Coordinates of C-alpha atoms in Angstrom, one line a residue:
Chain A
M1 CA 1.4 28.6 -15.6
I2 CA 5.3 28.8 -16.7
T3 CA 5.9 30.4 -13.1
Y4 CA 3.7 27.8 -11.3
I5 CA 5.6 25.0 -12.9
I6 CA 8.9 26.3 -12.1
R7 CA 7.6 27.2 -8.4
R8 CA 6.5 23.8 -8.1
I9 CA 9.8 22.0 -9.5
L10 CA 11.4 24.4 -7.0
V11 CA 9.2 22.8 -3.8
S12 CA 10.6 19.5 -5.0
I13 CA 14.3 19.9 -4.2
P14 CA 14.0 20.0 -0.3
L15 CA 11.7 17.0 -0.5
L16 CA 14.5 15.0 -2.7
L17 CA 16.8 16.2 -0.2
G18 CA 15.0 14.8 2.5
I19 CA 14.4 11.3 0.4
S20 CA 18.1 11.2 0.0
I21 CA 18.7 11.5 4.0
L22 CA 16.2 9.2 4.5
S23 CA 17.8 6.4 1.9
F24 CA 21.0 7.3 3.4
L25 CA 20.2 7.0 7.4
I26 CA 18.2 3.6 6.8
I27 CA 21.4 2.0 5.6
Q28 CA 23.3 3.4 8.6
L29 CA 20.9 1.6 10.8
A30 CA 21.9 -1.9 9.5
P31 CA 23.9 -3.4 12.4
G32 CA 27.3 -4.9 12.3
D33 CA 30.4 -4.2 10.2
P34 CA 29.5 -4.0 6.2
T35 CA 33.2 -5.2 5.7
S36 CA 32.5 -8.7 7.5
L37 CA 29.7 -9.4 4.5
F38 CA 31.7 -8.7 1.7
L39 CA 35.3 -9.4 2.6
D40 CA 37.0 -13.0 3.2
P41 CA 37.3 -13.5 6.8
N42 CA 41.0 -14.4 6.4
I43 CA 42.0 -11.1 4.5
K44 CA 45.1 -9.4 5.9
P45 CA 44.3 -6.8 8.3
E46 CA 46.0 -4.2 6.1
D47 CA 43.9 -5.3 3.2
R48 CA 40.7 -4.8 5.3
E49 CA 41.8 -1.2 6.3
A50 CA 42.5 -0.3 2.7
F51 CA 38.8 -1.3 2.0
I52 CA 37.7 0.8 4.8
E53 CA 39.4 3.7 3.5
A54 CA 38.5 3.2 0.1
Y55 CA 34.9 3.5 1.1
G56 CA 35.3 6.3 3.6
L57 CA 33.8 4.1 6.2
N58 CA 35.6 5.3 8.8
D59 CA 34.5 9.3 8.6
P60 CA 31.7 10.6 10.7
V61 CA 28.1 9.7 9.3
Y62 CA 27.5 13.4 7.8
I63 CA 30.9 13.4 6.0
Q64 CA 29.9 9.9 4.3
Y65 CA 26.2 11.5 3.4
F66 CA 27.7 14.5 2.0
H67 CA 30.3 12.7 -0.2
W68 CA 27.7 10.2 -1.2
L69 CA 25.2 13.2 -2.2
W70 CA 28.0 15.0 -3.8
Q71 CA 29.0 11.8 -6.0
I72 CA 25.3 11.1 -6.8
L73 CA 24.7 14.3 -8.1
H74 CA 27.3 13.7 -10.7
G75 CA 25.7 10.8 -11.6
N76 CA 28.0 8.4 -9.5
F77 CA 26.0 5.9 -7.7
G78 CA 29.2 4.2 -6.6
Q79 CA 30.2 0.6 -7.3
S80 CA 28.3 -2.4 -6.3
L81 CA 29.6 -4.1 -3.4
I82 CA 28.7 -7.6 -4.9
M83 CA 29.5 -7.6 -8.3
H84 CA 32.9 -6.3 -7.9
G85 CA 33.8 -3.1 -9.6
I86 CA 30.5 -2.9 -11.7
P87 CA 29.1 0.8 -11.2
V88 CA 25.7 1.1 -9.6
S89 CA 24.3 3.3 -12.3
E90 CA 25.4 1.0 -15.2
L91 CA 23.4 -1.7 -13.3
I92 CA 20.4 0.5 -13.0
L93 CA 20.5 1.9 -16.6
G94 CA 20.7 -1.7 -17.9
R95 CA 17.4 -2.5 -16.2
L96 CA 15.5 0.7 -16.1
P97 CA 14.1 0.8 -19.7
N98 CA 12.6 -2.7 -19.2
T99 CA 10.8 -1.7 -15.6
L100 CA 9.5 1.5 -17.4
L101 CA 8.4 -0.5 -20.5
L102 CA 6.3 -2.6 -18.1
M103 CA 5.1 0.2 -16.1
V104 CA 4.3 2.4 -18.9
S105 CA 2.3 -0.5 -20.7
S106 CA 0.5 -1.4 -17.3
A107 CA -0.4 2.1 -16.8
V108 CA -1.8 2.4 -20.4
L109 CA -3.9 -1.1 -19.9
A110 CA -5.1 0.0 -16.4
F111 CA -6.6 3.2 -17.9
I112 CA -8.1 1.5 -20.9
I113 CA -9.8 -1.3 -18.8
S114 CA -11.0 0.8 -15.6
I115 CA -12.3 3.9 -17.4
P116 CA -15.2 2.2 -19.6
F117 CA -16.1 0.0 -16.3
G118 CA -16.1 3.3 -14.0
V119 CA -18.3 4.9 -16.8
L120 CA -20.6 1.9 -17.2
S121 CA -21.0 1.8 -13.4
A122 CA -21.6 5.5 -13.1
T123 CA -24.2 6.0 -15.5
K124 CA -26.2 3.0 -14.3
P125 CA -25.7 3.4 -10.4
Y126 CA -27.1 1.3 -7.9
T127 CA -27.9 -1.2 -10.5
L128 CA -26.7 -5.0 -10.9
T129 CA -24.1 -3.9 -13.4
D130 CA -22.8 -1.3 -10.9
Y131 CA -22.7 -3.9 -7.9
T132 CA -20.7 -6.2 -10.1
V133 CA -18.2 -3.7 -11.2
T134 CA -17.8 -2.5 -7.4
T135 CA -17.5 -5.8 -6.0
A136 CA -15.1 -7.1 -8.6
S137 CA -12.8 -4.1 -7.9
F138 CA -13.0 -4.6 -4.2
I139 CA -12.2 -8.3 -4.7
G140 CA -9.0 -6.8 -7.0
V141 CA -8.0 -4.4 -4.0
A142 CA -8.3 -7.4 -1.3
T143 CA -6.2 -10.0 -3.4
P144 CA -2.7 -10.4 -3.0
S145 CA -0.8 -9.6 -6.1
F146 CA 1.6 -12.3 -6.4
W147 CA -1.1 -14.6 -6.1
I148 CA -2.9 -13.2 -9.2
G149 CA 0.5 -13.5 -10.8
L150 CA 0.9 -17.0 -9.9
V151 CA -2.8 -18.0 -10.8
L152 CA -2.4 -16.3 -14.0
L153 CA 1.0 -17.8 -14.7
M154 CA -0.1 -21.4 -14.0
F155 CA -3.2 -21.0 -16.3
F156 CA -1.8 -19.1 -19.1
A157 CA 1.7 -20.1 -19.5
V158 CA 2.0 -23.7 -17.8
K159 CA -1.6 -25.6 -18.4
F160 CA -2.3 -23.4 -21.5
P161 CA 1.0 -22.1 -22.5
I162 CA -0.7 -19.0 -24.5
F163 CA 2.0 -17.0 -23.3
P164 CA 5.9 -17.3 -22.4
S165 CA 6.3 -17.6 -18.5
G166 CA 9.0 -15.2 -18.3
G167 CA 11.7 -12.7 -19.6
V168 CA 11.2 -9.8 -22.1
A169 CA 12.0 -11.8 -25.2
T170 CA 12.6 -15.1 -26.4
L171 CA 16.3 -16.0 -25.9
N172 CA 18.7 -16.0 -29.2
A173 CA 15.7 -15.1 -31.3
P174 CA 16.2 -11.9 -33.5
F175 CA 14.3 -8.7 -32.1
S176 CA 10.7 -8.7 -33.1
I177 CA 7.7 -6.5 -31.9
W178 CA 5.4 -9.3 -31.5
D179 CA 7.8 -11.3 -29.6
R180 CA 8.3 -8.4 -27.0
L181 CA 4.4 -7.7 -26.9
H182 CA 4.1 -11.4 -26.4
H183 CA 6.4 -11.5 -23.1
L184 CA 4.8 -8.1 -22.0
I185 CA 1.1 -8.9 -21.9
L186 CA 1.1 -11.2 -18.7
P187 CA 3.3 -9.0 -16.4
A188 CA 2.0 -5.7 -17.6
F189 CA -1.7 -7.0 -16.8
V190 CA -0.9 -8.4 -13.4
L191 CA 0.8 -5.1 -12.5
A192 CA -2.1 -3.3 -13.9
A193 CA -4.6 -5.3 -12.0
S194 CA -3.4 -4.0 -8.6
D195 CA -4.3 -0.5 -9.6
M196 CA -7.6 -0.9 -12.1
A197 CA -9.8 -1.3 -8.9
G198 CA -8.6 1.8 -7.4
L199 CA -8.7 3.5 -11.0
T200 CA -12.5 2.2 -11.4
R201 CA -13.8 3.8 -8.3
Y202 CA -12.3 6.6 -8.6
T203 CA -13.5 7.0 -12.4
R204 CA -16.9 6.1 -10.9
S205 CA -17.2 8.5 -8.6
S206 CA -15.9 11.4 -10.7
M207 CA -18.2 10.4 -13.1
L208 CA -21.1 10.5 -10.8
D209 CA -20.2 14.1 -9.6
V210 CA -20.3 15.3 -13.0
L211 CA -23.3 13.8 -14.2
R212 CA -24.7 15.5 -11.0
Q213 CA -24.0 18.9 -11.9
D214 CA -26.5 21.7 -13.4
Y215 CA -24.9 21.8 -16.9
I216 CA -25.5 18.2 -17.7
R217 CA -29.3 18.6 -16.9
T218 CA -29.2 21.6 -19.0
A219 CA -27.7 19.9 -21.8
R220 CA -30.4 16.8 -21.2
A221 CA -33.2 19.5 -21.1
K222 CA -32.1 20.9 -24.4
G223 CA -32.6 17.7 -26.0
F224 CA -29.5 16.4 -26.5
N225 CA -29.4 12.5 -26.6
S226 CA -28.5 10.6 -23.3
R227 CA -25.2 9.4 -25.0
K228 CA -23.7 12.4 -26.0
V229 CA -24.6 13.8 -22.8
V230 CA -22.6 11.4 -21.1
Y231 CA -19.8 11.0 -23.6
K232 CA -19.2 14.5 -24.7
H233 CA -20.4 16.8 -21.7
G234 CA -19.8 14.5 -19.0
L235 CA -16.6 11.9 -19.8
R236 CA -14.5 15.0 -20.7
N237 CA -15.0 16.5 -17.6
A238 CA -15.1 13.4 -15.5
L239 CA -11.8 12.3 -17.0
I240 CA -9.9 15.6 -15.3
P241 CA -9.1 14.2 -11.8
V242 CA -8.6 10.7 -13.2
V243 CA -6.1 11.7 -15.9
T244 CA -3.7 13.3 -13.2
I245 CA -4.0 10.3 -10.8
V246 CA -1.8 8.9 -13.4
G247 CA 1.2 10.4 -11.7
L248 CA 0.0 9.2 -8.4
I249 CA -0.1 5.4 -9.1
I250 CA 3.3 5.5 -9.7
P251 CA 4.1 4.2 -6.1
S252 CA 2.2 1.4 -6.2
F253 CA 3.8 0.7 -9.5
I254 CA 7.1 0.7 -8.2
G255 CA 6.1 -1.6 -5.6
G256 CA 4.1 -4.0 -7.8
A257 CA 7.2 -3.9 -10.0
V258 CA 9.1 -5.6 -7.4
V259 CA 6.6 -8.5 -7.1
V260 CA 5.9 -8.9 -10.8
E261 CA 9.1 -8.9 -11.9
N262 CA 10.2 -11.8 -9.4
I263 CA 7.2 -13.5 -10.9
F264 CA 7.9 -13.3 -14.4
G265 CA 11.9 -13.0 -14.4
W266 CA 11.6 -9.8 -15.7
P267 CA 15.2 -8.2 -15.7
G268 CA 14.2 -4.8 -14.2
I269 CA 14.8 -2.8 -11.5
G270 CA 12.4 -4.3 -9.1
N271 CA 14.5 -7.8 -9.3
L272 CA 17.7 -5.8 -9.1
F273 CA 16.4 -4.4 -5.7
L274 CA 15.4 -7.4 -4.5
N275 CA 18.7 -9.1 -5.0
A276 CA 20.4 -6.3 -3.7
A277 CA 18.3 -6.3 -0.5
F278 CA 19.1 -9.9 0.0
Q279 CA 22.9 -9.8 -0.5
R280 CA 23.1 -6.3 1.5
D281 CA 24.6 -4.5 -1.5
Y282 CA 24.1 -1.0 0.3
P283 CA 25.1 1.4 -2.6
V284 CA 22.5 -0.4 -5.0
I285 CA 19.6 -0.2 -2.2
M286 CA 20.4 3.3 -1.5
A287 CA 20.5 4.1 -5.3
L288 CA 17.3 2.3 -6.1
T289 CA 15.6 3.9 -3.1
M290 CA 16.6 7.3 -4.3
I291 CA 15.6 6.8 -7.9
S292 CA 12.3 5.3 -7.3
A293 CA 11.3 8.0 -4.5
T294 CA 12.3 10.5 -7.5
L295 CA 10.2 8.7 -10.0
V296 CA 7.2 9.1 -7.4
V297 CA 8.3 13.2 -6.9
I298 CA 8.3 13.4 -10.9
G299 CA 4.9 11.6 -11.0
N300 CA 3.2 14.0 -8.5
L301 CA 4.8 16.9 -10.4
I302 CA 3.3 15.5 -13.5
S303 CA -0.1 15.1 -11.9
D304 CA 0.2 18.7 -10.6
I305 CA 1.3 20.1 -14.0
L306 CA -1.3 18.0 -15.8
Y307 CA -4.0 19.3 -13.7
A308 CA -3.1 22.8 -14.0
I309 CA -3.3 22.5 -17.9
I310 CA -6.2 20.4 -18.3
D311 CA -8.6 22.0 -16.1
P312 CA -8.7 25.8 -17.3
R313 CA -11.1 26.7 -14.0
I314 CA -7.5 26.7 -12.0
E315 CA -5.5 29.6 -12.1
Y316 CA -2.2 30.1 -10.5
Chain B
M1 CA -14.1 10.6 26.9
A2 CA -13.6 13.1 30.1
G3 CA -15.1 16.2 28.7
P4 CA -18.9 15.2 27.9
E5 CA -19.0 13.2 31.1
R6 CA -18.2 16.2 33.1
L7 CA -20.3 18.4 31.3
T8 CA -23.4 16.2 32.1
K9 CA -22.8 16.2 36.0
T10 CA -22.6 20.4 35.9
V11 CA -24.9 21.5 33.3
P12 CA -28.6 20.9 34.0
G13 CA -30.9 18.9 31.9
N14 CA -27.9 16.2 31.3
E15 CA -30.6 13.8 30.2
G16 CA -30.9 15.7 27.0
I17 CA -27.0 15.8 26.3
K18 CA -27.0 12.0 27.1
Q19 CA -30.1 11.3 25.0
K20 CA -28.4 12.9 22.1
R21 CA -25.1 11.3 22.1
E22 CA -27.3 8.4 22.1
T23 CA -29.2 8.9 19.0
M24 CA -25.7 9.7 17.3
F25 CA -24.5 6.7 18.0
R26 CA -27.8 5.0 17.0
I27 CA -28.0 7.0 13.5
T28 CA -24.4 5.8 12.7
L29 CA -25.6 2.4 13.8
R30 CA -28.7 2.7 11.8
K31 CA -26.7 3.7 8.5
F32 CA -23.8 1.2 8.7
M33 CA -26.7 -1.8 9.4
R34 CA -28.1 -0.2 5.8
N35 CA -24.8 -1.2 4.0
K36 CA -25.5 -4.8 3.6
L37 CA -22.0 -5.5 2.2
A38 CA -20.4 -3.7 5.1
V39 CA -22.4 -5.7 7.6
A40 CA -21.5 -8.9 6.0
G41 CA -18.1 -7.9 6.2
A42 CA -18.2 -7.3 10.0
V43 CA -20.0 -10.7 10.6
V44 CA -16.7 -12.5 8.7
I45 CA -14.6 -10.7 10.8
F46 CA -16.0 -11.5 13.9
I47 CA -16.6 -15.2 12.9
V48 CA -12.8 -15.1 11.8
V49 CA -12.0 -13.3 15.3
L50 CA -13.7 -16.2 17.2
A51 CA -12.1 -19.0 14.9
A52 CA -8.5 -17.1 16.0
I53 CA -9.5 -16.9 19.5
F54 CA -10.6 -20.7 19.7
A55 CA -8.3 -22.1 17.5
P56 CA -6.4 -24.7 20.0
W57 CA -10.2 -26.2 20.4
L58 CA -11.6 -26.1 16.7
A59 CA -8.3 -27.0 14.9
P60 CA -8.8 -30.9 14.3
Y61 CA -4.8 -31.6 14.3
D62 CA -1.8 -30.0 15.9
P63 CA -0.9 -27.4 13.1
G64 CA 2.9 -28.2 13.4
H65 CA 2.5 -32.2 13.2
Q66 CA 3.9 -33.4 10.0
Y67 CA 1.8 -36.4 8.6
L68 CA 4.9 -37.4 6.4
L69 CA 2.6 -40.2 5.1
D70 CA 0.1 -37.9 3.9
K71 CA 1.6 -34.9 2.2
L72 CA -0.5 -33.0 -0.4
A73 CA -3.6 -34.9 0.5
K74 CA -6.6 -33.9 -1.1
P75 CA -9.4 -31.9 0.8
G76 CA -12.1 -33.7 2.2
G77 CA -12.1 -37.1 4.3
K78 CA -9.2 -37.3 7.1
Y79 CA -8.2 -33.5 6.2
P80 CA -11.1 -31.2 5.6
L81 CA -8.8 -28.8 3.8
G82 CA -6.0 -31.4 2.5
T83 CA -2.4 -31.0 3.6
D84 CA 0.5 -29.0 2.9
M85 CA 3.9 -30.5 1.1
L86 CA 5.1 -31.2 5.0
G87 CA 1.7 -33.3 5.5
R88 CA 0.8 -30.8 7.9
D89 CA -2.9 -30.1 8.1
T90 CA -4.1 -26.9 6.1
L91 CA -7.6 -26.1 8.2
S92 CA -5.6 -26.1 11.7
R93 CA -2.7 -24.3 10.1
L94 CA -5.5 -21.6 9.0
L95 CA -6.8 -21.5 12.4
Y96 CA -3.5 -21.0 14.0
G97 CA -2.5 -18.6 10.9
A98 CA -5.3 -16.4 11.6
R99 CA -4.3 -15.7 15.2
V100 CA -0.8 -14.7 13.7
S101 CA -2.0 -12.6 10.8
L102 CA -4.5 -11.0 12.9
L103 CA -2.2 -10.3 15.7
V104 CA 0.4 -8.5 13.2
G105 CA -2.4 -6.7 12.0
F106 CA -3.9 -5.2 15.2
V107 CA -0.8 -4.5 16.9
S108 CA 0.7 -2.9 13.6
V109 CA -2.4 -1.1 13.4
A110 CA -2.7 0.2 16.8
G111 CA 1.1 1.5 16.6
I112 CA 0.4 2.8 13.1
I113 CA -3.0 4.9 14.6
F114 CA -1.1 5.8 17.8
I115 CA 2.0 7.5 16.1
G116 CA 0.0 8.9 13.2
T117 CA -2.7 10.4 15.4
I118 CA 0.1 12.1 17.8
I119 CA 1.7 13.5 14.8
G120 CA -1.2 14.6 12.9
A121 CA -2.9 16.4 15.9
I122 CA 0.5 18.1 16.9
A123 CA 1.0 19.5 13.3
G124 CA -2.8 20.3 12.7
Y125 CA -3.7 22.0 16.2
F126 CA -0.2 23.8 16.2
G127 CA 0.2 24.7 12.9
G128 CA 3.1 27.1 11.5
I129 CA 6.7 25.8 11.5
I130 CA 5.8 22.5 13.3
D131 CA 3.2 21.5 10.8
A132 CA 5.5 22.6 8.2
L133 CA 8.5 20.6 9.2
L134 CA 6.0 17.5 10.2
M135 CA 4.4 17.4 7.1
R136 CA 7.5 17.6 4.7
F137 CA 8.7 14.6 6.9
V138 CA 5.7 13.0 6.0
D139 CA 6.1 13.7 2.4
V140 CA 9.5 12.1 2.3
V141 CA 8.4 8.9 3.8
I142 CA 5.3 8.8 1.7
S143 CA 7.6 9.3 -1.5
V144 CA 9.6 6.2 -0.9
P145 CA 7.6 3.1 -2.3
S146 CA 6.3 1.5 0.9
L147 CA 7.5 -2.2 -0.5
F148 CA 11.0 -0.9 -0.9
L149 CA 11.1 0.5 2.7
L150 CA 9.5 -2.5 3.7
I151 CA 11.9 -4.9 2.4
T152 CA 15.1 -3.1 3.2
L153 CA 14.4 -2.7 6.7
V154 CA 13.1 -6.0 7.2
T155 CA 16.5 -7.3 5.6
I156 CA 18.6 -5.1 7.9
F157 CA 17.0 -6.3 11.0
Q158 CA 16.2 -10.1 10.1
P159 CA 12.6 -11.1 9.5
S160 CA 10.3 -11.9 12.6
L161 CA 7.2 -11.1 14.2
T162 CA 8.5 -8.4 16.2
T163 CA 10.6 -6.8 13.3
L164 CA 7.3 -7.2 11.2
I165 CA 5.0 -5.1 13.8
I166 CA 7.6 -2.5 14.5
V167 CA 8.6 -1.9 10.8
F168 CA 4.9 -1.3 10.3
A169 CA 4.2 0.7 12.7
L170 CA 7.3 3.1 12.2
F171 CA 7.1 3.7 8.7
S172 CA 3.2 3.3 7.9
W173 CA 1.8 6.2 9.8
P174 CA 2.5 9.0 7.6
G175 CA -0.8 8.5 5.5
T176 CA -2.9 8.2 8.9
A177 CA -1.0 11.4 10.5
R178 CA -2.3 13.5 7.0
I179 CA -5.5 12.3 7.5
I180 CA -5.7 13.4 11.3
R181 CA -4.0 16.6 10.6
G182 CA -6.5 17.5 8.1
E183 CA -9.4 17.1 10.6
F184 CA -7.3 19.0 13.1
L185 CA -6.7 21.8 10.7
S186 CA -10.5 22.2 10.2
L187 CA -11.7 21.7 14.2
R188 CA -9.0 24.0 15.7
S189 CA -10.7 27.1 14.6
R190 CA -14.3 26.1 15.4
E191 CA -15.9 27.8 18.4
F192 CA -15.5 25.1 21.0
V193 CA -12.2 25.1 20.9
L194 CA -11.6 29.1 20.9
A195 CA -13.8 29.0 23.9
A196 CA -11.6 26.2 25.5
R197 CA -8.6 28.2 24.5
T198 CA -10.1 31.3 25.9
M199 CA -10.7 29.7 29.4
G200 CA -6.7 28.7 29.4
V201 CA -7.5 24.6 28.9
R202 CA -4.1 23.5 28.3
S203 CA -3.0 22.6 24.6
S204 CA -3.0 18.9 25.5
K205 CA -6.1 18.9 27.0
I206 CA -7.6 20.7 24.0
I207 CA -6.2 18.3 21.5
F208 CA -7.1 14.8 23.7
S209 CA -10.4 15.5 25.2
H210 CA -11.8 18.4 23.2
I211 CA -10.7 17.5 19.6
L212 CA -10.0 13.9 19.4
P213 CA -13.4 12.8 20.3
N214 CA -14.6 14.8 17.1
V215 CA -12.2 13.0 15.0
M216 CA -13.0 9.3 16.3
G217 CA -14.9 8.7 12.9
P218 CA -12.0 9.2 10.6
I219 CA -9.7 7.5 13.2
I220 CA -12.0 4.4 13.0
V221 CA -12.3 4.1 9.5
T222 CA -8.5 4.4 9.2
A223 CA -7.8 2.0 11.1
T224 CA -10.0 -0.5 9.6
L225 CA -8.6 0.0 6.2
Q226 CA -4.9 0.1 7.7
M227 CA -5.9 -3.6 8.6
G228 CA -6.6 -4.5 5.1
Y229 CA -3.2 -3.0 3.9
V230 CA -1.2 -4.7 6.9
I231 CA -2.5 -8.4 6.0
L232 CA -1.8 -7.7 2.4
A233 CA 1.7 -6.3 3.0
E234 CA 2.7 -9.5 5.4
S235 CA 1.7 -11.8 2.6
A236 CA 3.7 -9.7 -0.1
L237 CA 6.7 -9.9 2.2
S238 CA 5.9 -13.4 3.3
Y239 CA 6.0 -14.1 -0.8
F240 CA 9.9 -13.3 -0.4
G241 CA 10.5 -15.3 2.8
L242 CA 10.5 -11.7 4.4
G243 CA 7.2 -12.6 6.5
V244 CA 6.5 -14.2 9.6
Q245 CA 9.0 -16.8 9.7
P246 CA 7.8 -20.7 9.4
P247 CA 7.3 -23.0 11.2
T248 CA 4.7 -20.5 12.7
P249 CA 1.9 -20.4 10.4
S250 CA 0.6 -17.0 8.9
W251 CA -1.8 -17.0 5.8
G252 CA 1.0 -14.9 4.2
N253 CA 3.4 -17.8 4.4
M254 CA 1.4 -20.4 3.8
L255 CA 1.1 -19.1 0.4
Q256 CA 5.1 -19.2 0.0
D257 CA 5.1 -22.6 -1.4
A258 CA 2.6 -21.4 -4.1
Q259 CA 5.8 -20.3 -5.9
N260 CA 6.3 -23.7 -6.6
I261 CA 4.6 -24.1 -10.0
T262 CA 4.5 -27.8 -9.6
I263 CA 2.4 -27.3 -6.4
M264 CA 0.3 -24.8 -8.0
I265 CA -0.9 -27.6 -10.7
S266 CA -0.6 -30.8 -8.5
A267 CA -1.9 -29.5 -5.5
W268 CA -4.2 -26.4 -6.6
W269 CA -6.1 -26.7 -3.0
Y270 CA -3.1 -25.8 -1.1
P271 CA -2.3 -22.4 -2.1
L272 CA -6.1 -21.5 -2.8
F273 CA -7.3 -21.9 0.8
P274 CA -5.0 -19.1 2.6
G275 CA -5.5 -16.9 -0.6
L276 CA -9.3 -17.0 0.0
M277 CA -8.6 -16.5 3.7
I278 CA -6.5 -13.2 2.7
L279 CA -8.9 -12.2 0.2
L280 CA -12.1 -12.8 2.4
T281 CA -10.6 -11.0 5.3
V282 CA -9.2 -7.7 3.7
L283 CA -12.4 -7.6 1.7
S284 CA -14.2 -7.6 5.1
F285 CA -12.3 -5.0 6.5
N286 CA -12.5 -2.8 3.3
F287 CA -16.3 -3.2 3.0
V288 CA -16.7 -2.3 6.8
G289 CA -14.3 0.5 6.7
D290 CA -16.3 2.0 3.7
G291 CA -19.7 1.4 5.6
L292 CA -18.2 3.1 8.3
R293 CA -16.8 5.9 6.3
D294 CA -20.6 6.6 4.9
A295 CA -22.1 5.7 8.3
F296 CA -20.1 8.7 9.9
D297 CA -20.6 11.1 7.5
P298 CA -23.1 13.5 8.6
K299 CA -24.0 14.5 5.0
S300 CA -24.5 10.9 3.8
I301 CA -28.5 9.9 3.2
E302 CA -30.0 8.6 5.9

């Protein structure tokens, strides 16, 4: 098991290198001279040269890449080009906890809501209940998430102001858990909504597979009541693939965070990324692309390891 | 398609082969027709495509004309679905928007399928180091959250219809390539491929005329599901003003004004209709995709 985990971690290293090359090259595609974006056009030529020299913009691309890679391995993502002088790592570290809080709460919410519906659907297949759950999850997949976000914002924050319309906490108020939760519920629900549908359908099919197994029939034949069979024998096994999927929904959560953070003014990395993209703050874009892809790789790693731990049938 | 046709010419009893091919198609069709949601989806898509094609004849007004006296008019009466904040007729814009949204969808998906199939076929058929290299590249692209990639690229190259299509096609194919690779991997060691290889058929011919026709099912299913993905992605980019640029209407950019909460409250119908069109169309493509997957699956119950 330990060797499997170590091997699995080692395999991720070339993947991360590939991701760093991709994040670096995309920015190199950008047309035009980066200095023209950030410097006063009336600047003296010597100062402009100094700027180019300071950022190493005259070096060959691969040198720039290795230089950048060397720096990020030391935790230095450079400085923001827009917010002069502020280190990128500082910008990101200030916002990452907010995004992680949002993502973790959304993941919990998504599992709490979708697993019961998936089980319900699977225990009564091809009935009205099943069709309702299935259709609802299809609709959930097909609706733009910003639209859900805006509609909920309109109803629950503006028309009936049950929840605040944005931010992580009430301004200038002392810290309180309730206040934080109050601000968290709406964005976390919107972010969860995009993945609930898929999770429900996944739980349903996993549960259907398990309920078809011989040991379930044996348990029933032995006279256990139906509930016990479904929940004790069925659900435990059906949840194996469902739990491991937690690592696989990270990419859509990160993408979704960009949308949700924008709607609810949530100061996380999604909003930071959006501002950086619009202002072409390349060091920030590269760092965030790299970090979000790393989160995805870690997510996959967790999925695989969880699978190995939970499912004793798998030997490595 | 050339393979089976030549077979019918040389092998006696070609009627049998032809008939068998037809029944395969019929079995698929019959299975598909039994799935009511999928059929409903197909009907909706058909209607939307027709509406897009005949938009100039169906639209009651010029989609770009601003009836400034009738800003944010309610649905009903003069304007069947109301007007937007510049006084443009929503119904006309929805019809023309269907053209743009479907165009982006069809062309991008064509690109995605084209690249994904070729890469997947090469990786799956040749295997070994080629496969390993291509699939590691796929792993890298898949690891970057797609919205991050799309936003970065669109802001770098300036948003436009062409940029969108190119970015979708060039960066959304890895998922498709993975699926196609899997299919090729399982087919390449089958007897008919071995037979063709023994007879000295060129690799490119084995890939495209012998194996590819057997992978049409998964390709069609993937293409259908990708349509939904692209339409949704375009609307998400439009939310940030990075989709198809106004004044050209697309369903995505018609929703852009929905960001304005006062509009959402005072003129709820205005963001409602484009949202519904996206929902309905994406839903239909997903239903059809799911229906096709079951219909192509030989293991599914007839």
